[in-house]
CSV table of C-alpha atoms in Angstrom, one decimal:
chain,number,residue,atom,x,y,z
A,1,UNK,CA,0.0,0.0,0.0
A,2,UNK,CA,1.2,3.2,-0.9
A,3,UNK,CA,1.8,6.0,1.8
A,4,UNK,CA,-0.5,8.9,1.5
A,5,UNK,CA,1.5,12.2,1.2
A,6,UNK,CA,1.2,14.8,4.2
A,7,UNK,CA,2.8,18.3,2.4
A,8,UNK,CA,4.0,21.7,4.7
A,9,UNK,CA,4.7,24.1,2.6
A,10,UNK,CA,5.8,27.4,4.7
A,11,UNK,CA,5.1,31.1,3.1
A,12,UNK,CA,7.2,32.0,0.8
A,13,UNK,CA,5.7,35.2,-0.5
A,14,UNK,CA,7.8,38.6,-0.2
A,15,UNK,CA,5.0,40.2,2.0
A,16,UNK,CA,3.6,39.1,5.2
A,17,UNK,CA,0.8,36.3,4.8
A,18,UNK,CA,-2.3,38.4,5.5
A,19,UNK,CA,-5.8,36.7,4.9
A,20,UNK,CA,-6.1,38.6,1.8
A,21,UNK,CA,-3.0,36.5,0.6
A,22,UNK,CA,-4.3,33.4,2.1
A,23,UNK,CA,-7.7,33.3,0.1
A,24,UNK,CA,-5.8,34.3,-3.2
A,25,UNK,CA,-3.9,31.3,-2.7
A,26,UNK,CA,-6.9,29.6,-2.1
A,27,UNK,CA,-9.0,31.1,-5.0
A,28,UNK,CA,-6.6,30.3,-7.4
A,29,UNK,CA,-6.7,26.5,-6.6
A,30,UNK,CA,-11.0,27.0,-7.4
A,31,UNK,CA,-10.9,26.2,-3.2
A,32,UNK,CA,-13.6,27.8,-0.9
A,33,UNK,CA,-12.1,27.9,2.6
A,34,UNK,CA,-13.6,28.8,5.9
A,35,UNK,CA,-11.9,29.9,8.8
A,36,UNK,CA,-11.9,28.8,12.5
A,37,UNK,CA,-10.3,29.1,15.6
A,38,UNK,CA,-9.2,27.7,18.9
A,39,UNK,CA,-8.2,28.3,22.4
A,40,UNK,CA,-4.5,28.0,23.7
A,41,UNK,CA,-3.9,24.6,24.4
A,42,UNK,CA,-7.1,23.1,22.8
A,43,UNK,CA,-6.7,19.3,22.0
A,44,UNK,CA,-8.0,17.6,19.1
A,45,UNK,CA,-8.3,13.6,19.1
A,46,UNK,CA,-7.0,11.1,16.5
A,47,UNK,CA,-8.7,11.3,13.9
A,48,UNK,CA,-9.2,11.1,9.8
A,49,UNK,CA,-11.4,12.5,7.3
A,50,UNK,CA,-12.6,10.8,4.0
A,51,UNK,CA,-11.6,14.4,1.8
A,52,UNK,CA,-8.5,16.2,1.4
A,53,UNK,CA,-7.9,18.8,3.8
A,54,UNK,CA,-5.9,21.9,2.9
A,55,UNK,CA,-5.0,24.6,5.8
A,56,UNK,CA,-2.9,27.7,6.0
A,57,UNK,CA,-2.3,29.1,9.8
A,58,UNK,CA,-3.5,33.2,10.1
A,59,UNK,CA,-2.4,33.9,13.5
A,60,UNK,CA,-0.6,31.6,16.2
A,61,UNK,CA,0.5,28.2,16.0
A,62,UNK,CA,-1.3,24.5,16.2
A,63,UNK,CA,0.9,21.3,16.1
A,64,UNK,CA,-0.2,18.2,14.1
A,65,UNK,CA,0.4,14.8,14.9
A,66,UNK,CA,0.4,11.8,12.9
A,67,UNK,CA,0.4,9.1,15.7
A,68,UNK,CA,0.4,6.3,12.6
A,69,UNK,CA,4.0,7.6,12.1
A,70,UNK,CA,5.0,8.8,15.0
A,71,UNK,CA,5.6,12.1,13.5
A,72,UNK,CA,4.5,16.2,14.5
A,73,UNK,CA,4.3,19.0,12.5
A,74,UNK,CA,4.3,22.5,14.1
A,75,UNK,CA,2.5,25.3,11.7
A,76,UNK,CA,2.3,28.9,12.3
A,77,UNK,CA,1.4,32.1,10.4
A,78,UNK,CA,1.7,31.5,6.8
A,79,UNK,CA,2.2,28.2,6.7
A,80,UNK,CA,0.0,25.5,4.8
A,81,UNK,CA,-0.7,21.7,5.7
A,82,UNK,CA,-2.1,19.0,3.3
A,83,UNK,CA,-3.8,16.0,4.5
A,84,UNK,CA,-5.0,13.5,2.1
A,85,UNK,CA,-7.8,11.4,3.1
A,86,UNK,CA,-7.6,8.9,5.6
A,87,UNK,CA,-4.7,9.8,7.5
A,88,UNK,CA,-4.7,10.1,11.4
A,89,UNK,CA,-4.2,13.3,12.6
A,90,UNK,CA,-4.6,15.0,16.5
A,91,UNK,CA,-3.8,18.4,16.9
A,92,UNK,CA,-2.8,20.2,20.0
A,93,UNK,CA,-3.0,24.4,20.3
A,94,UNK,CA,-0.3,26.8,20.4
A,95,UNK,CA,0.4,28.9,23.6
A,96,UNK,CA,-1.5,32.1,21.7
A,97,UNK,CA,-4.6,29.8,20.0
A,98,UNK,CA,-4.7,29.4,16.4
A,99,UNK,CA,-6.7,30.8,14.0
A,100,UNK,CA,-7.1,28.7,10.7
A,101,UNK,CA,-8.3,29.0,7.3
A,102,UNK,CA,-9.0,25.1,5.3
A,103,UNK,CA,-11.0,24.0,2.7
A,104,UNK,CA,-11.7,20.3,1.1
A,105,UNK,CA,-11.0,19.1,-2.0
């Protein structure tokens, strides 16, 4: 079985990533995202989704874990995660919360 790819791509625009950026990058890929937020030290359970997930961090910070692989991936302003379908995934909140923008494909 072939291992479903989890991508971080960090900003790498000139400017600061403002929202405005965000959903340009997200409009250009025909995505619609919606944005939600969470308190310092908020905990999310493993779990998976049947779509692809696609999220870019506005403010703060919000560490992903893969427990399948042992793996964590910190994100924080500007930077995006991809999750493909069916991969398990917990997330634990940042010291200043998180604020998130994601949409499915």
């Amino acid at each position: 079985m072939a291992t479903k790819e989890v991508t971080v791509t960090p900003w790498s625009g000139d400017e600061e990533p403002t929202a405005g950026a965000i959903h340009q990058q997200f409009a250009d890929e025909g995505l619609k995202p919606y944005r939600w937020s969470n308190h310092p030290g908020d905990v999310y359970g493993a779990h998976a989704h049947a779509y692809h997930k696609v999220i870019y961090v506005l403010e703060g910070s919000i560490t992903f874990g893969l427990p399948d692989r042992g793996e964590e991936i910190e994100l924080h302003k500007g930077d995006r995660l991809e999750l493909p379908p069916g991969v398990r995934h917990d997330a634990v909140v940042g010291s200043r919360g998180v604020v998130c923008l994601e949409a499915h494909r």
